[in-house]
Amino acid sequence: MLCVTVIFLCAAILAESPKIRGDQATTRKAETSVRYTDVRKQAGITFQQDSTQTDEKYYLETMGTGVAWLDYDQDGLMDVFFVQSAATDLYKPPHPLRSALYHNNGDGTFTDVTEKAALGGEGHYGQGVAVADFDNGGFPDIYVTGYGRAILYHNNGNGTFTDVTAKSGVADEGGWSTSSGWFDYDKDGWLDLVVTNYIEWSPKNNIWCGEHRPGYRSYCHPGNYKGQRIKLYHNNHDGTFTDVSDASGVSKPEAKGMGVVLADFNNDGWPDIAIANDSWPNFLFINKHDGTFDDVSLVSGIAASEDGRYEAGMGIDAADVDGDGWQDLYVTHLDFELNRLYHNNQDGTFTDDTFGSGIGNKALLLSGVSMKFLDYDNDGWNDILQLNGAMLDNIQLYHTEVTYKEPLLMFRNLGKGKFEKVSASLGPDFLRPIVGRGVATADYDNDGDIDIVTNNRGDYPSLLRDDGGNANHWLTVLLVGTKSNRDGIGSSLKLTAQGVVQFEQAKGGMGYMSASDPRIHFGLGARDKIDSLEITWPSGLVQKLTNVPVDQIITVKEGAGIVSRNFPRF
């Protein structure tokens, strides 16, 4: 994760006018005036992440913790869950450290319901979080990764959760689990679990890194430690899971896993696994439809950068950025490395399109920790949100041009996967420097545009409300599976509106140790009518819906179509 080698990069970026799908050039509104406003204080969110920092520079300290959006009580409003760290053998906090669940009150405020929900996890050094309804019970459950072990919380449906880790068999004992994600890899209607593990570090082997003079000790590079292995747990339909990591093939290569996204990359209808590794080859496992996966990491082209280097992979997400119906990949890296956009060539390979897309070296001095694809201005194209924050709290002693706290970054998609940096237009709250670690997106106020929450190392979080994105039209879809898993994860969606086609998938994982709004969001630009919405469910059922409303959140039930459900607006 830590990279202190300065790389001198130069490249020529080909200037190209954006090409627009279909008749979008005539139906797309002018760029909307979007501003992000930090409303954390007025929302009543008082959680503060504890970095557990000591002079010993425990590797564990710099990782940060994740954040998740979920509608835990199914009232139509997205609630938020912050993962917390814990005391260590050297660090004893003045008060107990607990994760926190905040209930969305539907009026712009949140209430801390952690104690009632029994989700504090005191004593567990949490890392990341993944959310899904693993037992098809109708309520989302929570999996919290961590150092030494993980915890699975079952949602009881009454505002409380039960720790079912021991029964379930997904504790990942002895592992340093970071990101995780839910998906139905064998399409049996039940969600399985992928867990990324990091390195073999412990306080006993916490070596000295950096210069031997006061203030110059630093966190070490992952190359000093052996990597761990990826875990895959199969859902047995009875509240238990079986570890099929070896049998499936995903645990064969040594890993230094940080981020994971679960999506169908070859459009064969089966979900695949992409993993960002830290200073190690990234992984791409293609589903072979028989319970096993084919490791195509090297031949696919995503294992390394265009020039063959294994970079400090952290955040990862997938989306169709150019309108061709195939999932592309974005991976974040640390300062003096490039964040990579890999274009899906539709033949099992990817091309590093970092410079061709216009992203290039525009974030060279930023440490990209996490990222998320989103359409922040609802113009119909997937944009890139990147969360940043240096790993070394004393980074300026080594690189005076780099700061510890760093601003968020937004790349706006101009069409066909061509991007421009627009961070400066999104307001001072968006540009406020933070030590970002976890980031998740959701339309928490149900007004049709995408809001942002961050979990910041040693600090309060940020709750950034999107103001102005809903000037363009939009549609949000909540999937409810029946024969398929209840969350509809693994579904593909094709929306046609006034001659323009958009493709989305219901994916698992995404980002770095965090979980976003599970509802599928489409920006429509100026298009005020939807011709059709076609959903292909994991079960194989294809539903084609017409007369779909715009500027609404709809619920689509497998086999039944649009069903009534309330999504309160503030």
XYZ file of C-alpha atoms in Angstrom:
570
model
C 0.000 0.000 0.000
C 2.885 2.356 0.629
C 4.867 3.591 -2.321
C 7.666 6.123 -1.905
C 9.338 5.689 -5.277
C 8.954 8.750 -7.461
C 8.020 7.829 -10.985
C 8.527 10.435 -13.667
C 5.626 10.159 -16.043
C 5.047 11.904 -19.322
C 2.413 11.202 -21.913
C 0.604 12.869 -24.734
C -3.155 12.805 -24.438
C -5.029 12.683 -27.710
C -7.655 15.396 -27.780
C -10.914 13.986 -29.012
C -14.447 15.315 -29.034
C -16.801 13.058 -27.068
C -19.005 10.774 -29.126
C -22.571 10.338 -27.999
C -24.719 7.190 -28.056
C -27.737 7.247 -30.329
C -29.461 10.635 -30.404
C -28.148 11.627 -26.995
C -26.392 14.619 -28.510
C -29.785 16.212 -29.116
C -31.533 15.056 -25.926
C -28.856 15.695 -23.345
C -29.231 18.814 -21.238
C -26.408 21.248 -20.798
C -24.128 20.417 -17.891
C -26.059 20.787 -14.655
C -24.809 22.984 -11.856
C -24.118 20.441 -9.122
C -22.727 21.305 -5.702
C -22.007 18.958 -2.829
C -22.827 20.205 0.661
C -21.489 18.562 3.824
C -24.540 18.179 6.083
C -23.035 15.815 8.678
C -23.407 18.176 11.628
C -27.020 19.112 10.998
C -27.771 15.464 10.263
C -26.707 14.572 13.802
C -23.926 12.143 12.901
C -21.315 12.289 15.681
C -19.330 9.125 14.928
C -15.561 9.638 14.890
C -13.124 7.110 13.467
C -10.214 6.265 15.766
C -6.918 5.633 13.976
C -5.443 3.937 17.110
C -2.168 5.598 16.188
C 1.030 5.084 18.176
C 4.700 5.861 17.646
C 5.269 2.200 16.780
C 3.545 2.749 13.427
C 1.521 -0.451 13.497
C 0.662 -1.295 9.892
C -2.920 -1.801 10.971
C -3.362 1.855 11.909
C -3.190 3.379 8.458
C -5.846 1.180 6.820
C -8.869 3.100 8.058
C -12.356 1.612 8.148
C -15.291 1.360 5.772
C -18.865 2.621 5.606
C -22.144 1.227 4.260
C -25.562 2.408 3.152
C -28.428 0.014 3.869
C -32.146 0.134 4.539
C -31.965 -2.070 7.614
C -35.614 -1.579 8.633
C -37.061 -1.545 5.100
C -38.825 1.810 5.492
C -37.654 3.040 2.085
C -34.860 5.235 3.477
C -31.142 4.478 3.373
C -29.495 4.245 6.786
C -25.724 4.414 7.334
C -23.273 2.153 9.169
C -19.719 3.176 10.112
C -17.059 0.553 10.864
C -14.773 1.275 13.826
C -11.353 0.082 14.960
C -10.461 -1.245 18.435
C -7.870 -1.006 21.188
C -4.515 -2.662 20.564
C -1.771 -3.912 22.888
C -0.220 -0.422 22.694
C -3.241 1.831 22.200
C -5.813 2.132 24.961
C -8.552 4.640 24.044
C -10.177 6.793 26.731
C -13.575 5.313 25.858
C -14.776 2.041 24.293
C -14.609 1.947 20.494
C -17.725 0.796 18.674
C -19.051 0.729 15.147
C -22.201 2.808 14.677
C -25.564 2.435 12.921
C -27.547 5.595 12.223
C -31.243 5.441 11.370
C -32.462 7.788 8.625
C -35.343 9.815 10.096
C -36.596 10.994 6.727
C -36.181 14.689 7.547
C -32.480 15.190 6.975
C -31.440 13.895 10.385
C -30.170 10.543 11.652
C -30.476 8.813 15.036
C -27.766 6.593 16.526
C -29.437 3.204 17.071
C -26.275 1.153 17.579
C -27.064 0.006 21.101
C -30.556 -1.198 20.254
C -29.340 -2.856 17.064
C -26.462 -4.612 18.911
C -23.968 -3.741 16.177
C -21.211 -2.042 18.183
C -18.722 -4.888 17.839
C -16.597 -3.611 20.725
C -13.174 -5.277 20.779
C -13.289 -6.169 17.093
C -10.752 -4.240 15.012
C -13.120 -3.688 12.117
C -12.024 -2.995 8.564
C -14.721 -3.260 5.904
C -18.396 -4.010 5.471
C -20.612 -5.834 2.971
C -24.416 -5.796 3.053
C -26.945 -8.249 1.592
C -29.888 -10.476 2.503
C -27.950 -13.735 2.746
C -30.907 -15.827 3.973
C -33.580 -14.309 1.699
C -35.431 -13.206 4.796
C -36.443 -9.784 3.521
C -33.992 -7.701 5.545
C -30.343 -6.846 4.797
C -27.650 -8.513 6.897
C -24.175 -7.113 7.635
C -20.741 -8.700 7.293
C -17.905 -6.788 8.976
C -14.358 -7.753 8.049
C -11.465 -7.146 10.399
C -8.030 -7.942 11.701
C -7.942 -11.477 13.088
C -11.574 -12.292 12.413
C -14.800 -11.125 10.798
C -18.377 -10.886 12.084
C -21.668 -11.792 10.380
C -24.724 -10.014 11.809
C -28.156 -11.423 10.968
C -30.972 -8.887 10.705
C -33.838 -9.985 12.925
C -36.346 -7.724 11.166
C -37.229 -5.796 14.318
C -34.410 -3.266 14.428
C -31.961 -5.662 16.066
C -29.169 -7.909 14.800
C -27.709 -11.186 16.062
C -24.062 -12.217 15.770
C -24.277 -15.534 13.906
C -20.594 -15.822 13.024
C -19.932 -19.004 14.973
C -22.839 -20.876 13.406
C -22.339 -19.529 9.903
C -18.671 -20.486 9.496
C -17.497 -17.227 7.918
C -15.308 -15.915 10.756
C -12.133 -15.996 8.629
C -10.201 -16.691 11.831
C -6.582 -15.606 11.676
C -7.077 -13.637 8.484
C -6.733 -9.920 7.949
C -9.914 -9.425 5.964
C -10.398 -6.104 4.198
C -13.058 -5.937 1.474
C -15.819 -8.449 0.849
C -18.827 -8.859 -1.398
C -21.970 -10.911 -1.834
C -22.937 -12.657 -5.083
C -24.606 -15.844 -6.293
C -21.754 -17.514 -8.155
C -23.623 -20.786 -8.806
C -27.031 -19.164 -9.425
C -28.854 -21.343 -6.904
C -30.840 -18.395 -5.548
C -28.702 -17.883 -2.433
C -25.910 -15.362 -1.945
C -22.340 -16.540 -1.461
C -19.497 -14.495 0.018
C -16.071 -13.454 -1.276
C -13.559 -12.139 1.283
C -10.251 -10.498 0.404
C -7.390 -10.951 2.855
C -4.277 -8.811 3.054
C -0.852 -9.672 4.541
C 0.768 -11.699 7.329
C 1.400 -8.795 9.691
C 1.269 -8.809 13.485
C 2.628 -6.598 16.269
C 5.416 -9.165 16.690
C 6.767 -8.621 13.177
C 6.135 -4.884 12.955
C 9.534 -3.890 11.567
C 11.020 -0.380 11.483
C 10.604 1.406 8.160
C 11.708 4.878 7.208
C 14.686 6.875 8.433
C 16.120 6.427 11.924
C 15.665 9.970 13.141
C 12.887 11.616 15.172
C 9.575 11.873 13.330
C 10.706 9.962 10.250
C 9.509 6.469 11.075
C 6.950 5.388 8.474
C 4.479 2.615 7.770
C 6.060 -0.224 5.855
C 5.586 -1.357 2.283
C 3.515 -4.559 1.824
C 6.512 -6.087 0.048
C 7.963 -6.692 3.500
C 5.244 -9.216 4.289
C 3.815 -12.396 2.836
C 0.358 -12.130 1.348
C -2.733 -14.035 2.484
C -5.429 -15.793 0.422
C -8.827 -14.980 -1.021
C -11.763 -16.776 0.605
C -14.985 -17.956 -1.037
C -17.839 -19.195 1.142
C -20.741 -21.119 -0.400
C -24.206 -20.544 1.055
C -25.746 -23.833 2.265
C -29.301 -22.372 2.461
C -29.560 -23.088 6.185
C -27.643 -20.201 7.736
C -24.291 -21.907 7.311
C -21.544 -21.592 4.717
C -18.903 -23.959 3.374
C -15.376 -22.752 2.629
C -14.861 -23.591 -1.055
C -11.829 -21.351 -1.541
C -9.529 -24.183 -2.597
C -12.089 -26.185 -4.548
C -13.174 -23.140 -6.550
C -9.620 -22.102 -7.373
C -9.784 -18.553 -6.013
C -7.364 -19.206 -3.139
C -4.573 -20.653 -5.269
C -2.610 -17.450 -5.913
C -1.100 -15.535 -3.015
C -3.002 -12.265 -2.570
C -2.672 -8.868 -0.970
C -6.318 -8.076 -1.392
C -7.742 -4.613 -0.865
C -10.810 -4.072 -3.067
C -13.278 -6.372 -4.814
C -16.057 -6.027 -7.383
C -18.310 -8.881 -8.478
C -19.780 -8.482 -11.962
C -20.272 -10.287 -15.269
C -17.268 -9.224 -17.346
C -17.764 -11.502 -20.362
C -21.562 -11.126 -20.651
C -22.238 -14.838 -20.324
C -24.792 -14.344 -17.546
C -22.514 -15.610 -14.742
C -20.821 -13.351 -12.146
C -17.027 -13.066 -12.107
C -14.529 -11.743 -9.521
C -12.126 -8.804 -9.905
C -9.752 -7.944 -7.046
C -7.381 -5.019 -6.555
C -4.168 -6.186 -4.891
C -1.601 -3.994 -3.187
C 1.726 -3.942 -5.062
C 0.774 -7.349 -6.411
C -0.934 -8.538 -9.604
C -4.647 -7.694 -9.677
C -6.917 -10.727 -10.052
C -9.647 -11.553 -12.529
C -11.442 -14.864 -11.992
C -13.919 -15.891 -14.708
C -16.843 -18.089 -13.686
C -16.738 -21.515 -15.371
C -20.393 -22.349 -14.472
C -19.393 -25.472 -12.533
C -18.457 -24.001 -9.164
C -14.917 -23.173 -10.229
C -13.182 -20.095 -11.615
C -10.514 -19.606 -14.267
C -7.670 -17.288 -13.245
C -7.199 -15.027 -16.292
C -5.506 -12.211 -14.408
C -2.387 -12.026 -16.557
C -3.894 -12.744 -19.969
C -6.775 -10.316 -19.368
C -4.451 -7.335 -19.054
C -5.681 -6.054 -15.675
C -2.963 -7.652 -13.544
C -0.546 -4.804 -14.207
C -0.306 -1.341 -15.670
C 0.269 -0.777 -19.373
C 4.005 -0.648 -18.698
C 3.934 -3.901 -16.748
C 4.121 -2.676 -13.142
C 2.185 -4.053 -10.186
C 0.857 -0.964 -8.441
C -0.703 -0.239 -5.055
C -4.204 -1.389 -5.952
C -6.835 -0.365 -3.412
C -10.272 0.728 -4.642
C -11.981 -0.970 -7.588
C -15.332 -0.731 -9.345
C -16.897 -1.782 -12.640
C -19.274 0.020 -15.000
C -19.997 0.508 -18.665
C -18.309 3.868 -19.274
C -18.592 4.019 -23.057
C -22.060 2.649 -23.767
C -21.033 -0.607 -25.436
C -22.778 -2.840 -22.901
C -19.592 -4.296 -21.374
C -18.212 -3.687 -17.887
C -14.993 -1.667 -17.710
C -12.769 -1.423 -14.612
C -11.169 1.384 -12.614
C -8.469 0.765 -9.991
C -7.032 3.392 -7.637
C -3.366 3.638 -6.638
C -1.202 5.772 -4.401
C 0.726 8.949 -5.154
C 3.302 8.843 -7.966
C 1.331 6.033 -9.574
C -1.578 6.344 -11.996
C -5.170 5.359 -11.364
C -5.992 2.884 -14.106
C -9.051 2.691 -16.340
C -9.192 -0.677 -18.075
C -11.417 -0.829 -21.156
C -13.241 -4.106 -21.786
C -12.358 -5.327 -25.300
C -15.261 -7.807 -25.376
C -12.890 -10.714 -26.042
C -11.674 -11.544 -22.540
C -9.008 -8.853 -22.545
C -8.792 -5.291 -21.264
C -6.788 -2.327 -22.531
C -5.235 0.235 -20.185
C -7.087 3.331 -21.395
C -5.894 5.679 -18.654
C -4.440 8.230 -21.055
C -6.830 7.632 -23.931
C -9.758 8.381 -21.610
C -8.349 11.752 -20.591
C -7.667 10.723 -16.983
C -3.925 10.408 -17.496
C -1.755 11.725 -14.674
C -4.266 14.275 -13.374
C -4.159 12.710 -9.898
C -0.458 11.913 -9.772
C 0.119 13.586 -6.384
C -3.014 12.105 -4.787
C -3.262 8.734 -3.041
C -6.365 7.096 -4.464
C -7.762 4.932 -1.668
C -11.247 4.164 -2.941
C -13.571 5.019 -5.796
C -17.094 4.513 -7.053
C -18.768 4.864 -10.415
C -21.849 7.081 -10.267
C -23.805 9.446 -12.497
C -23.635 12.488 -10.232
C -25.285 14.857 -12.746
C -27.818 12.385 -14.206
C -26.693 12.944 -17.786
C -26.685 9.226 -18.563
C -22.948 8.553 -18.353
C -21.032 6.892 -15.516
C -18.660 9.340 -13.815
C -15.766 8.503 -11.473
C -15.678 9.535 -7.810
C -12.282 9.006 -6.193
C -11.528 9.204 -2.466
C -7.985 10.185 -1.521
C -5.723 10.376 1.509
C -2.017 9.688 1.973
C -0.899 6.606 3.882
C 1.965 8.321 5.732
C 0.921 10.934 8.271
C 4.432 12.406 7.885
C 4.445 12.233 4.088
C 5.643 15.834 3.702
C 8.958 14.900 5.309
C 9.547 12.642 2.308
C 7.658 14.459 -0.461
C 7.025 18.154 0.124
C 4.602 18.334 -2.799
C 2.268 15.737 -1.239
C -0.091 16.363 1.676
C -1.532 13.947 4.235
C -5.088 15.243 3.852
C -6.339 15.329 0.273
C -9.547 16.422 -1.482
C -12.041 14.216 -3.259
C -11.777 13.915 -7.019
C -14.511 13.765 -9.659
C -13.976 12.829 -13.282
C -17.039 13.697 -15.380
C -17.790 11.382 -18.277
C -18.153 13.520 -21.397
C -19.510 10.562 -23.365
C -18.022 7.336 -24.723
C -15.635 7.050 -21.774
C -13.862 10.384 -22.241
C -13.363 12.170 -18.921
C -12.562 15.618 -17.589
C -11.680 16.610 -14.037
C -14.506 18.734 -12.566
C -13.753 18.656 -8.821
C -13.336 22.432 -8.590
C -16.910 23.003 -9.791
C -18.510 20.920 -7.029
C -18.068 23.347 -4.147
C -15.743 23.888 -1.170
C -17.128 20.980 0.877
C -16.228 18.577 -1.908
C -12.708 20.019 -2.023
C -12.097 19.999 1.741
C -8.963 17.908 2.394
C -9.573 14.716 4.368
C -7.730 11.475 5.081
C -10.276 9.429 3.186
C -10.567 5.687 3.620
C -14.113 4.380 3.080
C -16.595 5.901 0.627
C -20.115 4.848 -0.331
C -22.823 6.437 -2.465
C -26.598 6.512 -2.104
C -29.634 8.667 -2.735
C -30.263 8.930 0.995
C -32.905 11.667 0.650
C -34.687 9.950 -2.265
C -34.615 13.099 -4.394
C -33.109 11.487 -7.485
C -29.434 12.353 -7.256
C -26.498 10.548 -5.694
C -25.095 11.576 -2.313
C -21.752 10.588 -0.776
C -20.580 9.456 2.657
C -16.931 9.031 3.630
C -15.242 7.451 6.650
C -12.118 9.485 7.374
C -9.090 8.261 9.303
C -8.982 9.717 12.824
C -11.759 12.177 12.044
C -15.481 12.719 11.659
C -17.066 11.449 8.442
C -18.353 13.600 5.614
C -21.980 13.445 4.455
C -22.087 15.198 1.100
C -25.553 15.937 -0.260
C -25.866 16.272 -4.029
C -27.593 19.576 -4.768
C -28.607 20.006 -8.386
C -28.086 16.592 -9.919
C -31.826 16.017 -10.182
C -32.205 18.911 -12.637
C -31.859 16.114 -15.204
C -34.304 13.200 -15.371
C -33.597 9.873 -13.687
C -34.886 6.458 -12.672
C -33.910 4.289 -9.694
C -34.768 0.584 -9.523
C -34.983 -1.641 -6.441
C -34.878 -5.317 -7.366
C -36.711 -8.003 -5.391
C -35.869 -11.539 -6.423
C -38.156 -14.528 -5.926
C -36.552 -17.478 -7.690
C -33.294 -15.511 -7.782
C -31.638 -14.229 -4.614
C -33.896 -11.668 -2.975
C -31.510 -8.754 -3.664
C -31.364 -9.554 -7.349
C -27.552 -9.392 -7.286
C -26.262 -10.613 -10.625
C -29.151 -9.144 -12.619
C -28.450 -7.157 -15.769
C -30.590 -4.194 -16.784
C -31.072 -2.627 -20.214
C -32.900 0.692 -20.332
C -34.027 2.259 -23.608
C -35.148 5.887 -23.591
C -35.850 7.872 -26.739
C -33.391 5.914 -28.835
C -30.602 5.740 -26.252
C -29.635 2.463 -24.550
C -27.985 2.137 -21.134
C -26.689 -1.025 -19.456
C -26.261 -1.609 -15.714
C -25.672 -4.614 -13.480
C -26.570 -5.381 -9.882
C -23.026 -5.948 -8.606
C -21.452 -7.126 -5.363
C -18.523 -5.519 -3.551
C -17.389 -2.233 -5.188
C -14.883 0.276 -3.840
C -12.667 -0.281 -0.806
C -14.123 -1.922 2.314
C -17.512 -0.215 1.810
C -21.041 -0.847 0.534
C -23.250 1.501 -1.482
C -26.973 1.868 -2.176
C -28.137 -1.447 -3.695
C -30.719 0.291 -5.874
C -29.784 0.675 -9.566
C -29.693 4.301 -10.711
C -30.059 5.614 -14.257
C -29.465 9.225 -15.234
C -31.615 10.196 -18.215
C -30.457 13.692 -19.111
C -33.246 15.568 -20.900
C -35.075 12.381 -21.891
C -38.481 12.433 -20.224
C -39.831 9.118 -21.462
C -38.602 5.542 -21.050
C -39.357 3.174 -23.907
C -38.539 -0.010 -22.023
C -36.656 -1.529 -19.115
C -35.440 -5.079 -19.651
C -34.191 -7.084 -16.658
C -32.407 -10.407 -16.959
C -32.482 -12.097 -13.564
C -29.902 -14.658 -12.349
C -32.623 -17.323 -12.673
C -32.679 -16.679 -16.416
C -36.060 -14.942 -16.397
C -36.202 -11.930 -18.696
C -38.732 -9.222 -17.879
C -39.428 -6.380 -20.299
C -41.315 -3.482 -18.769
C -42.980 -0.623 -20.624
C -44.771 2.491 -19.360
C -42.001 2.947 -16.819
C -42.220 6.327 -15.054
C -39.326 8.777 -14.910
C -38.080 10.716 -11.865
C -39.187 7.961 -9.506
C -37.849 5.085 -7.437
C -39.598 1.902 -8.489
C -39.583 -1.631 -7.109
C -39.484 -4.494 -9.592
C -40.350 -7.955 -8.313
C -39.107 -10.952 -10.252
C -41.987 -12.380 -12.281
C -44.477 -9.730 -11.129
C -43.198 -6.447 -12.544
C -43.467 -3.077 -10.819
C -44.973 -3.378 -7.340
C -46.015 -0.674 -4.917
C -43.540 0.491 -2.286
C -43.049 3.782 -0.491
C -39.797 5.742 -0.743
C -40.316 8.917 1.321
C -38.777 12.135 0.048
C -37.516 14.772 2.412
